[in-house]
mmCIF file of C-alpha atoms in Angstrom:
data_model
loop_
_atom_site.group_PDB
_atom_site.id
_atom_site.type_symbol
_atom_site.label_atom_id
_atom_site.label_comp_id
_atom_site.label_asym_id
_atom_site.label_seq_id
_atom_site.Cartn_x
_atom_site.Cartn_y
_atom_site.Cartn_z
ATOM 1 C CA UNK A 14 125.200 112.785 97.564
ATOM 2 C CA UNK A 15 122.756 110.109 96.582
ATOM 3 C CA UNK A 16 124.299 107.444 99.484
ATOM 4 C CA UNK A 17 123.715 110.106 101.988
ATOM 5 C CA UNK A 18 120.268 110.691 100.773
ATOM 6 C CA UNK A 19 119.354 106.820 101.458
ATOM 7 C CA UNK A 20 121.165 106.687 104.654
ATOM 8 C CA UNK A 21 119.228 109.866 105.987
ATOM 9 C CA UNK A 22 115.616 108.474 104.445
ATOM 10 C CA UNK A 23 116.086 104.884 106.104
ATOM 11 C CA UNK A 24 117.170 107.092 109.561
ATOM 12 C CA UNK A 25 113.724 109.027 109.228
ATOM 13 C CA UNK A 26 111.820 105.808 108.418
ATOM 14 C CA UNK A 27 113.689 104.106 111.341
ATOM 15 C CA UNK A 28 112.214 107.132 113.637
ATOM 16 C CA UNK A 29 108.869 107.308 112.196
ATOM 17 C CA UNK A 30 108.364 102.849 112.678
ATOM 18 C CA UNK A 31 109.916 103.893 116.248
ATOM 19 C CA UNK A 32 107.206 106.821 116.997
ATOM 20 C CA UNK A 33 104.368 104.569 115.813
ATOM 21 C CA UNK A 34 105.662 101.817 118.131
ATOM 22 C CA UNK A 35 105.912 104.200 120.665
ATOM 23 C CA UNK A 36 102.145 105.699 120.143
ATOM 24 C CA UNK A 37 100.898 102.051 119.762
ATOM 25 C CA UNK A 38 101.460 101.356 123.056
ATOM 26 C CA UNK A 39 100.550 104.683 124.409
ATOM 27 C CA UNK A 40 97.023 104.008 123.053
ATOM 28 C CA UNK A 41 96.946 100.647 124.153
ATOM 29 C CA UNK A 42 97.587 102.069 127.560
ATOM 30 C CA UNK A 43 94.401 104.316 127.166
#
């Protein structure tokens, strides 16, 4: 239970570094 906790928190930070990245150059398009 407590592995597949840490695996699915260091997915969601993976997505939320990859959304920043993603808005980072959205605004640096703007």
């Amino acid at each position: 239970m407590i592995e597949v906790t840490a695996i699915t928190s260091a997915h969601h930070s993976r997505n939320d570094t990859k959304m920043e990245h993603v808005l980072g150059q959205f605004r640096n398009r703007l």
